[in-house]
PDB file of C-alpha atoms in Angstrom:
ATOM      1  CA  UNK Z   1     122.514  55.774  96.371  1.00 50.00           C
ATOM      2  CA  UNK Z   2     125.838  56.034  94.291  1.00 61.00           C
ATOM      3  CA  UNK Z   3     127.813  53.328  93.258  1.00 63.00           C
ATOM      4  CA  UNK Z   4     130.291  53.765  95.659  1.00 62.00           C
ATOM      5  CA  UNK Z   5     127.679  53.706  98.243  1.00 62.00           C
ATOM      6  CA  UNK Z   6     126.679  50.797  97.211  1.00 62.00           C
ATOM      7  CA  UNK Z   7     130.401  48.990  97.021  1.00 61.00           C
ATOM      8  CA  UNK Z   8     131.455  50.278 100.494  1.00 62.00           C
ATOM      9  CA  UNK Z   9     128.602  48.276 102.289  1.00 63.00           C
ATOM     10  CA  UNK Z  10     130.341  45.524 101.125  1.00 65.00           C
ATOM     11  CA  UNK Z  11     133.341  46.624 102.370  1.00 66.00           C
ATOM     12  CA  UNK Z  12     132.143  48.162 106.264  1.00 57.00           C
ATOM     13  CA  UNK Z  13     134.595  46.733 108.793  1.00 59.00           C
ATOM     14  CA  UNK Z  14     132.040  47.805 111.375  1.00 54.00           C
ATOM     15  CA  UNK Z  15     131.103  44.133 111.629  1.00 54.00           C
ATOM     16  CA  UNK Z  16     127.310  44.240 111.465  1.00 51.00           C
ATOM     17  CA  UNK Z  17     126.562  47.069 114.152  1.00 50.00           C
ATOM     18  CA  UNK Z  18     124.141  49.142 112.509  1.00 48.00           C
ATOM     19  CA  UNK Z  19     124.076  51.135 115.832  1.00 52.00           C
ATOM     20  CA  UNK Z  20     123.664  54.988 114.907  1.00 58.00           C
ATOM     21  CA  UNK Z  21     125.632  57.142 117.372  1.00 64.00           C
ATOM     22  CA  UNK Z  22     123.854  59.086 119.748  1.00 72.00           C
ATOM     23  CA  UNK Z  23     123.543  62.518 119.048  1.00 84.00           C
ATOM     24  CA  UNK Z  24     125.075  65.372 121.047  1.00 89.00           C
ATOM     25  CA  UNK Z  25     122.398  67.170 123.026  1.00 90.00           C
ATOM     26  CA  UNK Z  26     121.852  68.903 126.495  1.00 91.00           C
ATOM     27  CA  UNK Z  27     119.515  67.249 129.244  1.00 91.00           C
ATOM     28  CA  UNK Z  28     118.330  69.464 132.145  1.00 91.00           C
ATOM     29  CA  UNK Z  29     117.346  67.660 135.176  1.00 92.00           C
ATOM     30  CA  UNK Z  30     115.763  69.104 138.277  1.00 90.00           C
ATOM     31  CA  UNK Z  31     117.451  67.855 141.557  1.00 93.00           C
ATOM     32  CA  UNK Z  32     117.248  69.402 145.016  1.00 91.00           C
ATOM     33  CA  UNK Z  33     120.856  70.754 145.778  1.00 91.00           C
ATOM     34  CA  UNK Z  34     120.552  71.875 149.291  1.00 89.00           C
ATOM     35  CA  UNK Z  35     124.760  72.379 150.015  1.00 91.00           C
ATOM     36  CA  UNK Z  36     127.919  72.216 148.307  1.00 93.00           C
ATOM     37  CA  UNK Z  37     128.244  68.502 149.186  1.00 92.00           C
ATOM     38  CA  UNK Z  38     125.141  67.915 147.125  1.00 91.00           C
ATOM     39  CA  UNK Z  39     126.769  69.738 143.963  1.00 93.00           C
ATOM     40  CA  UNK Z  40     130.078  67.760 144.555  1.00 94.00           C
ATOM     41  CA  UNK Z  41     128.101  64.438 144.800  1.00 94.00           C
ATOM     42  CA  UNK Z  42     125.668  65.273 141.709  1.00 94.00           C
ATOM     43  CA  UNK Z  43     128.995  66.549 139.702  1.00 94.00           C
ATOM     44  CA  UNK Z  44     131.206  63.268 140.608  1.00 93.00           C
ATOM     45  CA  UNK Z  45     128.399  60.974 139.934  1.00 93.00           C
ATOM     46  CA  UNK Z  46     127.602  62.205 135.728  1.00 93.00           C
ATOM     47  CA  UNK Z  47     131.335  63.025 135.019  1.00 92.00           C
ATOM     48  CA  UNK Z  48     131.788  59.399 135.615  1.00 88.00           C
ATOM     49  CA  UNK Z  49     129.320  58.647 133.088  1.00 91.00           C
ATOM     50  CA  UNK Z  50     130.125  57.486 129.299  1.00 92.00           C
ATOM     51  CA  UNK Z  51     129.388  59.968 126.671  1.00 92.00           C
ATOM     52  CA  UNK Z  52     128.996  63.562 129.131  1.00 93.00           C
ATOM     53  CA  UNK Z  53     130.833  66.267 127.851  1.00 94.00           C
ATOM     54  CA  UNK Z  54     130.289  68.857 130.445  1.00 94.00           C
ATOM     55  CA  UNK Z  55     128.126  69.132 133.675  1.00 95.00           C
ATOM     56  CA  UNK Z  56     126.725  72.780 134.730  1.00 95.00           C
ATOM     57  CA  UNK Z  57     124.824  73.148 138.312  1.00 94.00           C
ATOM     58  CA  UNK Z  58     122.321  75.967 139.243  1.00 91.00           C
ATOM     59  CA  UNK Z  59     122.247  75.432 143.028  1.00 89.00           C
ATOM     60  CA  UNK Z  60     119.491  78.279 142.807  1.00 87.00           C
ATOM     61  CA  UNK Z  61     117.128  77.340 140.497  1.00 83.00           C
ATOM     62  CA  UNK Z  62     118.035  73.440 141.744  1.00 88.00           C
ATOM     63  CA  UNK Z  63     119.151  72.597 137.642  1.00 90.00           C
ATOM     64  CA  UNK Z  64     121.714  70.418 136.415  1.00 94.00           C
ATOM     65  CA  UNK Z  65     122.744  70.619 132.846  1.00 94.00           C
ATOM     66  CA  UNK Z  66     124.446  67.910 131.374  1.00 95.00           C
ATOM     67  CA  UNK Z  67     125.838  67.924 128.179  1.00 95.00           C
ATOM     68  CA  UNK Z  68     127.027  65.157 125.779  1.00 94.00           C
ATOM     69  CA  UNK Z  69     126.238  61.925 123.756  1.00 93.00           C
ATOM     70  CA  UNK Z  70     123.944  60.748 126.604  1.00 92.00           C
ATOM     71  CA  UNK Z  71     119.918  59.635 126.671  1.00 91.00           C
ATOM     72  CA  UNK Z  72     118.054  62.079 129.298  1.00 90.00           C
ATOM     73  CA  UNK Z  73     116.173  58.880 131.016  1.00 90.00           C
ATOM     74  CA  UNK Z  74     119.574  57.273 131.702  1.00 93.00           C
ATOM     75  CA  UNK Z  75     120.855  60.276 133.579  1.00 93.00           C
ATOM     76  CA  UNK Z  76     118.048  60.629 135.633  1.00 93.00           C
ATOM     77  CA  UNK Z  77     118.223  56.744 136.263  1.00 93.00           C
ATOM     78  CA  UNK Z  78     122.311  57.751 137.066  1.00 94.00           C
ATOM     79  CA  UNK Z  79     121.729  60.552 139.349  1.00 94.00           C
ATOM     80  CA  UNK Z  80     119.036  58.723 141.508  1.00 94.00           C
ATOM     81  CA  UNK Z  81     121.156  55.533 141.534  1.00 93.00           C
ATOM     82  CA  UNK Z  82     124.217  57.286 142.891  1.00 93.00           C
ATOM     83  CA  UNK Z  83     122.867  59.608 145.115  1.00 92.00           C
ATOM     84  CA  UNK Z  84     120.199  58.647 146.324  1.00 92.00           C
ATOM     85  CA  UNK Z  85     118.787  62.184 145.325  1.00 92.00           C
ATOM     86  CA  UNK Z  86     114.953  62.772 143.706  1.00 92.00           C
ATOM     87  CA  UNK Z  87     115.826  63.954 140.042  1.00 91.00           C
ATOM     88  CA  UNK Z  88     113.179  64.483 136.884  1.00 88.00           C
ATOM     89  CA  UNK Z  89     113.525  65.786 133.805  1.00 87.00           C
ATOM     90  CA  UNK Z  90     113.675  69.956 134.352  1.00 82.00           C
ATOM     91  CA  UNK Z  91     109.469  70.460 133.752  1.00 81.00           C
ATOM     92  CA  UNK Z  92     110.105  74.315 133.672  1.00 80.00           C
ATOM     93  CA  UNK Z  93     110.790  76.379 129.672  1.00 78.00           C
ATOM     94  CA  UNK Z  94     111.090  80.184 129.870  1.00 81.00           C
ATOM     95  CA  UNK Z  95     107.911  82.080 129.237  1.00 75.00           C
ATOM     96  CA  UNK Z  96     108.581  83.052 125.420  1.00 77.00           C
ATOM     97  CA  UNK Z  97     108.222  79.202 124.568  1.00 76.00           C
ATOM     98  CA  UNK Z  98     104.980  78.520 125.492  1.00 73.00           C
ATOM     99  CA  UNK Z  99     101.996  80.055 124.096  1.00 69.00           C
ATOM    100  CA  UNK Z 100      99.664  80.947 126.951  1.00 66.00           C
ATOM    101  CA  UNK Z 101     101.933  81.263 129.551  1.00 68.00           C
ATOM    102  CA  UNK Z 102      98.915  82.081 132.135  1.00 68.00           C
ATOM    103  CA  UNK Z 103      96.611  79.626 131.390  1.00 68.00           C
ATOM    104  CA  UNK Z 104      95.748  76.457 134.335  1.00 68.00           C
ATOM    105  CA  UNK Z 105      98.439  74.400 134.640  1.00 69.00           C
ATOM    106  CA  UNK Z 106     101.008  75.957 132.899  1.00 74.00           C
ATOM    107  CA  UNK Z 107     102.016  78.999 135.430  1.00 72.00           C
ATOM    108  CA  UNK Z 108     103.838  77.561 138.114  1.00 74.00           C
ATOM    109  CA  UNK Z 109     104.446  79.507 141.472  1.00 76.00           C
ATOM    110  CA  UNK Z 110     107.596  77.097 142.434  1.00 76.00           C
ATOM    111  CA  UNK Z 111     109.082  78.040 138.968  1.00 77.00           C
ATOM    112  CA  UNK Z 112     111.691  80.194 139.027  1.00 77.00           C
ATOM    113  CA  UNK Z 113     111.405  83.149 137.380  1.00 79.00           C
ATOM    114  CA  UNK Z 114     110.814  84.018 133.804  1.00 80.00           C
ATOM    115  CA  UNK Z 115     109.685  80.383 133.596  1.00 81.00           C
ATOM    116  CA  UNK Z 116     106.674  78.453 133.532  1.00 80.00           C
ATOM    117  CA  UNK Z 117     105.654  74.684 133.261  1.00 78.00           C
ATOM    118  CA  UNK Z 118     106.560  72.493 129.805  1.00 73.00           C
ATOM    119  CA  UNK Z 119     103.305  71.906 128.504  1.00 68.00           C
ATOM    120  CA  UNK Z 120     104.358  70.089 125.838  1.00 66.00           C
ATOM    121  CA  UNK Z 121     104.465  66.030 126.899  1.00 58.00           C
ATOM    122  CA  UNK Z 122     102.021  66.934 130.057  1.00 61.00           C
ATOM    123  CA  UNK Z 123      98.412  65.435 128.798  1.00 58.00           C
ATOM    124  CA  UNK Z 124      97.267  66.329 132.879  1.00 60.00           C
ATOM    125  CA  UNK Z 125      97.811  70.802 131.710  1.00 59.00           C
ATOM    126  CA  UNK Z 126      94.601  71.850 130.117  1.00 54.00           C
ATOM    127  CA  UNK Z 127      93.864  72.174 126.674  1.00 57.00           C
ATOM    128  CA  UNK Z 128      94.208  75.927 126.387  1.00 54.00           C
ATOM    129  CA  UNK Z 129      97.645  75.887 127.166  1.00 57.00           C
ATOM    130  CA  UNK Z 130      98.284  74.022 124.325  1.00 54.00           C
ATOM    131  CA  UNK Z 131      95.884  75.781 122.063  1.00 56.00           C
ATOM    132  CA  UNK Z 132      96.768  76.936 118.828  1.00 59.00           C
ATOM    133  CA  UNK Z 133      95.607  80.919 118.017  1.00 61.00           C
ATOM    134  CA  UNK Z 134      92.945  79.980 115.967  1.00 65.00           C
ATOM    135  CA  UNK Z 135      91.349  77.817 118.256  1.00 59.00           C
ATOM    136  CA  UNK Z 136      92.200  80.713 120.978  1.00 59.00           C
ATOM    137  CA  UNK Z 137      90.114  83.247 118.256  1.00 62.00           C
ATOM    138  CA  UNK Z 138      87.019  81.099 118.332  1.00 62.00           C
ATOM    139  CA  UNK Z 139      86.455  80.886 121.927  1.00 61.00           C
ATOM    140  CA  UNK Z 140      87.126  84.517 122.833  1.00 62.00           C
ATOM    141  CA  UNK Z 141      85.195  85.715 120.400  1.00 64.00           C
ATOM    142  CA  UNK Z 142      81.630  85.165 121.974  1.00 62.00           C
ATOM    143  CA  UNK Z 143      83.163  86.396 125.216  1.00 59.00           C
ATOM    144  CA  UNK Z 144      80.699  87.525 127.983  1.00 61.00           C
ATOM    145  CA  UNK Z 145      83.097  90.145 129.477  1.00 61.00           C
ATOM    146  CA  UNK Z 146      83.231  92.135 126.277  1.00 60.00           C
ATOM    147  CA  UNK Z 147      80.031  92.848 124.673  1.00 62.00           C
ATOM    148  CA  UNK Z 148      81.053  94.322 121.715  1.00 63.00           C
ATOM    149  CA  UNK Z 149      82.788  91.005 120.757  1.00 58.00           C
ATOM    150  CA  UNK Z 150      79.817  89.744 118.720  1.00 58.00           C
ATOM    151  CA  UNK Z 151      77.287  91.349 116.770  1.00 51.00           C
ATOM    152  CA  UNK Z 152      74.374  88.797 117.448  1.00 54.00           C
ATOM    153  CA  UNK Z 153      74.326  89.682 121.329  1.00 49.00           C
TER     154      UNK Z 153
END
């Protein structure tokens, strides 16, 4: 910390709010969009909100993507409040993201496609989804469907 550091605190007009800004970031939620009354009424409803930048609806794959200095819980919280609409956090990632994409729990049927389930904050997905390669080495490698896989069978 430099001097002038150090003399400015002294100086902060900011008068004792040692709020940090939000940062900019994108939030995709999953509502069901069934017409173009639902898109209008989802659109209106976060454009009114502090802090959104820019709002982005995929009818098709039932995504919103909102943009801006904004928390993801509070535009969940927004969306349901307005509309009266079921909304969560978008649980799908595209396939290249996760590392066992076909392992219980993560592949997803209602996914759209290229994507599978966020494994990431789900503790309910089993552990294999979320296994690193090592741990993926040691359990294949005593594998009853290939024989030649260990030496001591």
């Amino acid at each position: 910390m430099g001097v002038l550091d150090h003399v400015s605190e002294y100086f902060d007009c900011s008068h004792g709010s040692s709020k940090r800004h939000k940062s900019l970031q994108t939030v995709d939620v999953r509502v069901l969009i069934d017409c173009e009354g639902c898109e209008r009424k989802v659109r209106r409803a976060l454009e009114g909100m502090k802090g959104v930048r820019d709002v982005s609806i995929e009818a098709n794959a039932q995504k919103v993507t909102v943009v801006g200095y904004v928390e993801p819980n509070k535009v969940v919280a927004r969306i349901i409040h307005r509309t009266g609409k079921r909304a969560e956090i978008y649980p799908f990632v595209p396939y290249d993201v996760v590392a066992h994409p076909y392992a219980s729990g993560v592949y997803d049927n209602r996914a759209p496609t290229g994507y599978v389930r966020n494994t990431e904050y789900d503790p309910h997905v089993s552990r294999l989804a979320r296994a690193s390669s090592t741990e993926v080495r040691y359990t294949t490698a005593f594998s009853d469907e290939n024989a030649s896989a260990c030496v001591i069978m």
